[in-house]
């Protein structure tokens, strides 16, 4: 697996995890927004324009996915190219309009796309591109677990401040 595939797989896995957290009714994205939002100082990130850009990437991805048999929508092998170009598109276009990538708005857009295509996929059903070697598994799992821990912490903190305010 090359680094690109690894990055895509990580984003995909995190997306599905975040997706299930959000589906469970926790507003992780909102919490993440307050925790992680950091605007570029000079270039202003216009969220209206950013959303339009993301929708452009999403439309492209939808067209690409239409040519993939829905039975294979949980098998990353069948659409890794399409997913990779979607992921690259969000990154490139967000940077082009002066926004950070990833950022909360992009994340919530990616989650929307995930809901649309992968709502029936679970991590167990997501098929790895190659059976990863042990080192690879660890390399993938560390950032995924870190992200999960971060989300859990943010959600826990926001719940705690809700209770005490
Ligand atoms: C963002 O861009 C839109 C469309 O060009 C514009 O109407 C809006 O005023 C801009 N918002 C900010 C905060 O600059
Ligand atoms: C995923 O797709 C690949 C390529 O067609 C195939 O070899 C593999 O068996 C598929 N896995 C599942 C679980 O469908
Ligand atoms: C998920 O499963 C439901 C029920 O089987 C089906 O109606 C829906 O179209 C599926 N969604 C996706 C994105 O495959």
Coordinates of N, CA and C and ligand atoms in Angstrom, one line a residue:
X1 N 0.9 -1.2 0.0 CA 0.0 0.0 0.0 C 0.9 1.2 0.0
X2 N 0.7 2.2 -0.9 CA 1.5 3.4 -0.9 C 0.9 4.4 0.1
X3 N 1.7 5.5 0.3 CA 1.3 6.4 1.3 C -0.1 7.1 1.0
X4 N -0.3 7.3 -0.3 CA -1.6 7.8 -0.7 C -2.8 7.0 -0.3
X5 N -2.6 5.7 -0.6 CA -3.7 4.7 -0.2 C -3.9 4.7 1.3
X6 N -2.8 4.9 2.0 CA -2.8 4.9 3.5 C -3.6 6.1 4.0
X7 N -3.3 7.2 3.4 CA -3.9 8.5 3.8 C -5.4 8.4 3.5
X8 N -5.8 7.8 2.3 CA -7.2 7.7 2.0 C -7.9 6.8 2.9
X9 N -7.2 5.7 3.2 CA -7.8 4.7 4.1 C -8.0 5.3 5.5
X10 N -7.1 6.1 6.0 CA -7.2 6.8 7.3 C -8.4 7.7 7.3
X11 N -8.5 8.5 6.3 CA -9.5 9.5 6.2 C -10.9 8.8 6.1
X12 N -10.9 7.7 5.4 CA -12.1 6.9 5.2 C -12.5 6.3 6.5
X13 N -11.6 5.7 7.2 CA -11.9 5.1 8.5 C -12.3 6.1 9.5
X14 N -11.6 7.2 9.6 CA -12.0 8.3 10.5 C -13.3 8.8 10.2
X15 N -13.6 9.0 8.9 CA -14.9 9.4 8.5 C -16.0 8.6 9.0
X16 N -15.8 7.3 8.8 CA -16.9 6.3 9.3 C -17.0 6.4 10.8
X17 N -15.9 6.5 11.5 CA -16.0 6.6 13.0 C -16.7 7.8 13.4
X18 N -16.3 9.0 12.8 CA -17.0 10.2 13.1 C -18.4 10.2 12.8
X19 N -18.7 9.6 11.6 CA -20.1 9.4 11.2 C -20.9 8.7 12.2
X20 N -20.4 7.6 12.8 CA -21.2 6.9 13.8 C -21.3 7.7 15.1
X21 N -20.3 8.4 15.4 CA -20.4 9.3 16.6 C -21.5 10.3 16.4
X22 N -21.5 10.9 15.2 CA -22.5 12.0 14.9 C -23.9 11.4 14.8
X23 N -23.9 10.2 14.2 CA -25.2 9.5 14.1 C -25.8 9.2 15.4
X24 N -24.9 9.0 16.4 CA -25.4 8.7 17.7 C -25.9 9.9 18.5
X25 N -25.9 11.0 17.8 CA -26.6 12.2 18.4 C -25.6 13.1 19.1
X26 N -24.4 12.9 19.0 CA -23.4 13.8 19.7 C -23.0 14.8 18.6
X27 N -23.0 16.0 19.0 CA -22.6 17.0 18.0 C -21.1 17.2 18.0
X28 N -20.4 16.1 17.6 CA -18.9 16.1 17.6 C -18.4 17.2 16.7
X29 N -19.0 17.4 15.5 CA -18.5 18.4 14.6 C -18.5 19.8 15.2
X30 N -19.6 20.1 15.9 CA -19.8 21.4 16.5 C -18.7 21.6 17.6
X31 N -18.5 20.5 18.3 CA -17.6 20.6 19.4 C -16.2 20.7 18.9
X32 N -15.9 19.9 17.8 CA -14.6 20.0 17.2 C -14.3 21.4 16.6
X33 N -15.4 22.0 16.2 CA -15.3 23.4 15.6 C -14.7 24.3 16.6
X34 N -15.3 24.3 17.8 CA -14.8 25.2 18.9 C -13.4 24.9 19.3
X35 N -13.1 23.6 19.3 CA -11.8 23.1 19.7 C -10.7 23.4 18.7
X36 N -11.0 23.2 17.4 CA -9.9 23.2 16.5 C -9.9 24.4 15.5
X37 N -11.0 25.1 15.5 CA -11.0 26.2 14.5 C -9.9 27.2 14.7
X38 N -9.2 27.4 13.6 CA -8.0 28.3 13.7 C -8.0 28.9 12.3
X39 N -8.3 30.2 12.2 CA -8.4 30.8 10.9 C -7.1 31.4 10.5
X40 N -6.8 31.3 9.2 CA -5.6 32.0 8.7 C -5.7 33.5 9.0
X41 N -4.7 34.1 9.4 CA -4.8 35.5 9.8 C -5.0 36.5 8.7
X42 N -4.3 36.2 7.6 CA -4.4 37.2 6.5 C -5.5 36.8 5.5
X43 N -5.4 35.6 5.0 CA -6.4 35.1 4.1 C -7.7 34.8 4.8
X44 N -8.8 35.4 4.4 CA -10.1 35.1 5.1 C -10.7 33.9 4.4
X45 N -11.1 33.0 5.2 CA -11.8 31.8 4.7 C -13.3 32.1 4.6
X46 N -13.8 32.2 3.4 CA -15.2 32.5 3.3 C -16.0 31.2 3.2
X47 N -16.8 30.9 4.2 CA -17.4 29.6 4.3 C -18.5 29.3 3.2
X48 N -19.1 30.4 2.7 CA -20.0 30.3 1.6 C -19.3 29.7 0.4
X49 N -18.2 30.3 0.1 CA -17.4 29.9 -1.1 C -16.8 28.5 -0.9
X50 N -16.3 28.3 0.4 CA -15.8 26.9 0.7 C -16.8 25.8 0.5
X51 N -18.1 26.1 0.9 CA -19.1 25.1 0.8 C -19.4 24.8 -0.7
X52 N -19.4 25.9 -1.5 CA -19.7 25.7 -2.9 C -18.6 24.9 -3.5
X53 N -17.3 25.1 -3.1 CA -16.2 24.3 -3.6 C -16.4 22.8 -3.2
X54 N -16.8 22.6 -2.0 CA -17.0 21.2 -1.5 C -18.1 20.5 -2.2
X55 N -19.2 21.3 -2.5 CA -20.3 20.7 -3.3 C -19.9 20.3 -4.7
X56 N -18.9 21.1 -5.3 CA -18.4 20.8 -6.6 C -17.7 19.5 -6.5
X57 N -16.8 19.3 -5.5 CA -16.1 18.0 -5.3 C -17.1 16.9 -5.1
X58 N -18.1 17.1 -4.3 CA -19.1 16.1 -4.0 C -19.9 15.7 -5.2
X59 N -20.2 16.7 -6.1 CA -21.0 16.3 -7.3 C -20.1 15.4 -8.2
X60 N -18.8 15.8 -8.3 CA -17.9 15.0 -9.0 C -17.9 13.5 -8.5
X61 N -17.8 13.4 -7.2 CA -17.7 12.1 -6.5 C -19.0 11.3 -6.8
X62 N -20.1 12.0 -6.7 CA -21.4 11.3 -6.9 C -21.5 10.8 -8.3
X63 N -21.0 11.6 -9.3 CA -21.0 11.1 -10.7 C -20.1 9.9 -10.8
X64 N -18.9 10.0 -10.2 CA -17.9 8.8 -10.2 C -18.5 7.6 -9.6
X65 N -19.2 7.8 -8.4 CA -19.7 6.6 -7.7 C -20.9 6.0 -8.4
X66 N -21.6 6.8 -9.3 CA -22.7 6.2 -10.0 C -22.3 5.1 -10.9
X67 N -21.0 5.1 -11.3 CA -20.5 4.0 -12.2 C -20.0 2.8 -11.4
X68 N -20.1 2.9 -10.0 CA -19.6 1.8 -9.2 C -20.9 1.1 -8.7
X69 N -20.9 -0.2 -8.8 CA -22.1 -1.0 -8.4 C -22.3 -0.8 -6.9
X70 N -23.5 -0.4 -6.5 CA -23.8 -0.1 -5.1 C -23.4 -1.2 -4.1
X71 N -23.5 -2.5 -4.7 CA -23.1 -3.6 -3.8 C -21.6 -3.5 -3.4
X72 N -20.8 -2.7 -4.1 CA -19.4 -2.6 -3.8 C -19.1 -1.3 -3.0
X73 N -20.1 -0.6 -2.5 CA -19.8 0.7 -1.9 C -19.1 0.6 -0.6
X74 N -19.0 -0.6 0.0 CA -18.3 -0.8 1.2 C -16.9 -1.4 1.0
X75 N -16.6 -1.7 -0.3 CA -15.3 -2.3 -0.7 C -14.5 -1.2 -1.3
X76 N -13.6 -0.7 -0.5 CA -12.8 0.5 -0.9 C -12.0 0.2 -2.1
X77 N -11.6 -1.1 -2.3 CA -10.9 -1.5 -3.5 C -11.6 -1.0 -4.8
X78 N -12.9 -1.0 -4.8 CA -13.7 -0.7 -6.0 C -13.7 0.8 -6.3
X79 N -13.4 1.7 -5.3 CA -13.6 3.1 -5.6 C -12.5 3.9 -4.9
X80 N -11.3 3.3 -4.7 CA -10.2 4.0 -4.0 C -9.8 5.2 -4.9
X81 N -9.8 5.1 -6.2 CA -9.4 6.2 -7.1 C -10.3 7.3 -6.9
X82 N -11.6 7.0 -7.0 CA -12.6 8.0 -6.9 C -12.6 8.7 -5.5
X83 N -12.4 7.9 -4.5 CA -12.4 8.5 -3.1 C -11.2 9.3 -3.0
X84 N -10.1 8.9 -3.5 CA -8.8 9.6 -3.4 C -8.9 11.0 -4.2
X85 N -9.6 11.0 -5.3 CA -9.7 12.2 -6.1 C -10.7 13.2 -5.4
X86 N -11.7 12.6 -4.7 CA -12.6 13.4 -3.9 C -11.8 14.1 -2.7
X87 N -11.0 13.2 -2.1 CA -10.3 13.7 -0.9 C -9.3 14.8 -1.4
X88 N -8.6 14.6 -2.5 CA -7.6 15.5 -3.0 C -8.4 16.8 -3.4
X89 N -9.5 16.7 -4.0 CA -10.3 17.8 -4.5 C -10.7 18.7 -3.3
X90 N -11.1 18.1 -2.2 CA -11.5 18.9 -1.0 C -10.3 19.6 -0.5
X91 N -9.1 18.9 -0.5 CA -7.9 19.5 0.1 C -7.5 20.7 -0.8
X92 N -7.4 20.4 -2.1 CA -6.8 21.4 -3.0 C -7.8 22.7 -3.1
X93 N -9.1 22.4 -3.2 CA -10.0 23.6 -3.3 C -10.1 24.4 -2.0
X94 N -10.0 23.7 -0.9 CA -10.1 24.4 0.4 C -8.9 25.3 0.5
X95 N -7.7 24.8 0.2 CA -6.5 25.6 0.2 C -6.6 26.8 -0.8
X96 N -7.1 26.5 -2.0 CA -7.2 27.5 -3.0 C -8.0 28.7 -2.6
X97 N -9.1 28.5 -1.7 CA -9.9 29.6 -1.3 C -9.5 30.1 0.1
X98 N -8.3 29.7 0.5 CA -7.7 30.3 1.7 C -8.2 29.7 3.0
X99 N -8.6 28.4 2.9 CA -9.1 27.8 4.1 C -8.1 26.6 4.5
X100 N -8.1 26.3 5.8 CA -7.3 25.2 6.2 C -7.9 23.9 5.8
X101 N -7.1 22.9 5.6 CA -7.7 21.5 5.4 C -6.9 20.5 6.2
X102 N -7.6 19.6 7.0 CA -9.0 19.6 7.1 C -9.5 20.7 8.0
X103 N -10.8 21.1 7.9 CA -11.4 22.0 8.8 C -12.8 21.6 9.1
X104 N -13.5 22.1 10.1 CA -14.8 21.6 10.5 C -15.8 21.6 9.4
X105 N -15.8 22.6 8.6 CA -16.9 22.6 7.5 C -16.6 21.5 6.5
X106 N -15.3 21.4 6.1 CA -15.0 20.3 5.2 C -15.3 18.9 5.8
X107 N -15.0 18.8 7.1 CA -15.3 17.5 7.8 C -16.7 17.2 7.8
X108 N -17.6 18.2 8.1 CA -19.0 17.9 8.1 C -19.5 17.7 6.7
X109 N -18.9 18.3 5.7 CA -19.3 18.0 4.4 C -19.0 16.5 4.0
X110 N -17.7 16.1 4.4 CA -17.3 14.7 4.1 C -18.2 13.7 4.8
X111 N -18.6 14.1 6.1 CA -19.5 13.2 6.8 C -20.9 13.1 6.1
X112 N -21.3 14.2 5.5 CA -22.6 14.2 4.7 C -22.4 13.2 3.6
X113 N -21.3 13.3 2.9 CA -21.1 12.4 1.7 C -21.0 10.9 2.2
X114 N -20.3 10.7 3.4 CA -20.2 9.4 4.0 C -21.6 8.8 4.3
X115 N -22.5 9.7 4.9 CA -23.8 9.3 5.2 C -24.6 8.8 4.0
X116 N -24.3 9.5 2.9 CA -25.1 9.2 1.7 C -24.6 7.9 1.1
X117 N -23.3 7.6 1.1 CA -22.8 6.4 0.4 C -22.5 5.3 1.4
X118 N -22.0 5.6 2.6 CA -21.5 4.5 3.4 C -22.2 4.3 4.7
X119 N -23.5 4.8 4.7 CA -24.2 4.7 6.0 C -24.4 3.2 6.4
X120 N -24.4 2.3 5.4 CA -24.6 0.9 5.7 C -23.3 0.1 5.9
X121 N -22.2 0.9 5.9 CA -20.9 0.2 6.0 C -20.5 0.3 7.5
X122 N -19.9 -0.7 8.0 CA -19.2 -0.7 9.3 C -17.8 -0.9 9.1
X123 N -17.0 -0.5 10.1 CA -15.5 -0.7 10.0 C -15.2 -2.2 9.7
X124 N -15.9 -3.1 10.2 CA -15.7 -4.5 10.0 C -15.9 -4.9 8.5
X125 N -16.9 -4.1 7.9 CA -17.3 -4.5 6.5 C -16.4 -3.7 5.5
X126 N -15.7 -2.6 6.0 CA -14.9 -1.9 5.1 C -13.7 -2.8 4.8
X127 N -13.5 -3.0 3.5 CA -12.5 -3.9 3.1 C -11.2 -3.1 2.8
X128 N -10.1 -3.6 3.4 CA -8.8 -3.0 3.2 C -8.3 -3.3 1.8
X129 N -7.6 -2.3 1.3 CA -7.1 -2.5 -0.1 C -6.2 -3.7 -0.2
X130 N -5.2 -3.8 0.8 CA -4.4 -5.0 0.9 C -4.5 -5.5 2.3
X131 N -4.4 -6.8 2.5 CA -4.3 -7.2 3.9 C -3.1 -6.5 4.5
X132 N -3.2 -5.5 5.4 CA -2.1 -4.8 5.9 C -1.2 -5.7 6.8
X133 N 0.1 -5.4 6.7 CA 1.0 -6.0 7.6 C 0.9 -5.4 9.0
X134 N 1.4 -6.0 10.0 CA 1.2 -5.6 11.4 C 1.6 -4.1 11.6
X135 N 2.8 -3.8 11.0 CA 3.3 -2.4 11.2 C 2.3 -1.4 10.6
X136 N 1.8 -1.8 9.4 CA 0.8 -0.9 8.7 C -0.4 -0.7 9.6
X137 N -0.9 -1.9 10.1 CA -2.1 -1.8 10.9 C -1.9 -0.8 12.1
X138 N -0.7 -0.9 12.7 CA -0.4 0.0 13.8 C -0.4 1.5 13.3
X139 N 0.3 1.6 12.2 CA 0.4 3.0 11.6 C -1.0 3.6 11.3
X140 N -1.9 2.7 10.9 CA -3.2 3.2 10.6 C -4.0 3.5 11.9
X141 N -3.9 2.5 12.8 CA -4.7 2.6 14.0 C -4.3 3.8 14.9
X142 N -3.0 4.1 15.0 CA -2.6 5.2 15.9 C -3.4 6.5 15.7
X143 N -3.3 7.0 14.4 CA -4.1 8.3 14.2 C -5.6 8.1 14.4
X144 N -6.1 7.0 14.0 CA -7.5 6.7 14.1 C -7.9 6.8 15.6
X145 N -7.1 6.1 16.4 CA -7.4 6.1 17.9 C -7.2 7.4 18.5
X146 N -6.2 8.1 18.0 CA -6.0 9.5 18.6 C -7.1 10.4 18.2
X147 N -7.6 10.3 17.0 CA -8.8 11.1 16.6 C -10.0 10.8 17.4
X148 N -10.2 9.5 17.6 CA -11.3 9.0 18.5 C -11.2 9.6 19.9
X149 N -10.0 9.5 20.4 CA -9.8 9.9 21.8 C -10.1 11.4 21.9
X150 N -9.6 12.2 20.8 CA -9.8 13.6 20.8 C -11.3 13.9 20.8
X151 N -12.1 13.2 19.9 CA -13.5 13.4 19.8 C -14.2 13.2 21.1
X152 N -13.8 12.0 21.7 CA -14.4 11.6 23.0 C -14.1 12.7 24.1
X153 N -12.9 13.2 24.1 CA -12.5 14.2 25.0 C -13.3 15.5 24.8
X154 N -13.4 15.9 23.6 CA -14.1 17.2 23.3 C -15.6 17.0 23.6
X155 N -16.2 15.9 23.3 CA -17.6 15.6 23.6 C -17.8 15.6 25.1
X156 N -16.9 14.9 25.8 CA -17.0 14.8 27.3 C -16.9 16.2 27.9
X157 N -15.9 17.0 27.4 CA -15.7 18.3 28.0 C -17.0 19.2 27.7
X158 N -17.5 19.1 26.5 CA -18.7 20.0 26.2 C -19.9 19.5 27.1
X159 N -20.0 18.2 27.3 CA -21.1 17.7 28.1 C -20.9 18.2 29.6
X160 N -19.7 18.2 30.0 CA -19.4 18.6 31.4 C -19.7 20.1 31.6
X161 N -19.3 20.9 30.6 CA -19.5 22.3 30.7 C -21.0 22.6 30.6
X162 N -21.8 21.8 29.8 CA -23.2 21.9 29.8 C -23.8 21.7 31.2
X163 N -23.3 20.6 31.8 CA -23.8 20.3 33.2 C -23.6 21.4 34.2
X164 N -22.5 22.0 34.1 CA -22.1 23.0 35.1 C -22.5 24.4 34.7
X165 N -23.0 24.7 33.5 CA -23.4 26.0 33.2 C -24.9 26.3 33.4
Ligands
LIG1 C1 -18.5 35.3 1.0 O1 -18.7 35.2 -0.4 C2 -20.0 35.5 -0.8 C3 -20.1 35.2 -2.3 O2 -19.0 35.8 -3.0 C4 -20.3 36.9 -0.4 O3 -21.7 37.2 -0.8 C5 -20.2 37.1 1.1 O4 -20.4 38.4 1.5 C6 -18.8 36.6 1.6 N1 -18.8 36.6 3.0 C7 -17.8 37.2 3.7 C8 -17.9 37.0 5.2 O5 -16.9 37.7 3.2
LIG2 C1 -13.5 -6.4 -2.7 O1 -13.1 -6.2 -4.0 C2 -12.0 -7.0 -4.4 C3 -11.8 -6.6 -5.9 O2 -12.8 -6.9 -6.7 C4 -12.3 -8.4 -4.2 O3 -11.1 -9.2 -4.6 C5 -12.6 -8.7 -2.8 O4 -13.0 -10.1 -2.6 C6 -13.8 -7.8 -2.4 N1 -14.1 -8.1 -1.0 C7 -15.3 -8.3 -0.5 C8 -15.5 -8.6 0.9 O5 -16.3 -8.2 -1.3
LIG3 C1 -28.8 1.1 3.2 O1 -29.7 0.1 3.5 C2 -31.1 0.5 3.3 C3 -32.0 -0.7 3.7 O2 -31.5 -1.9 3.2 C4 -31.3 0.9 1.9 O3 -32.6 1.3 1.7 C5 -30.4 2.1 1.5 O4 -30.5 2.5 0.2 C6 -28.9 1.7 1.8 N1 -28.1 2.9 1.7 C7 -26.9 2.9 1.0 C8 -26.2 4.2 1.0 O5 -26.5 1.9 0.5

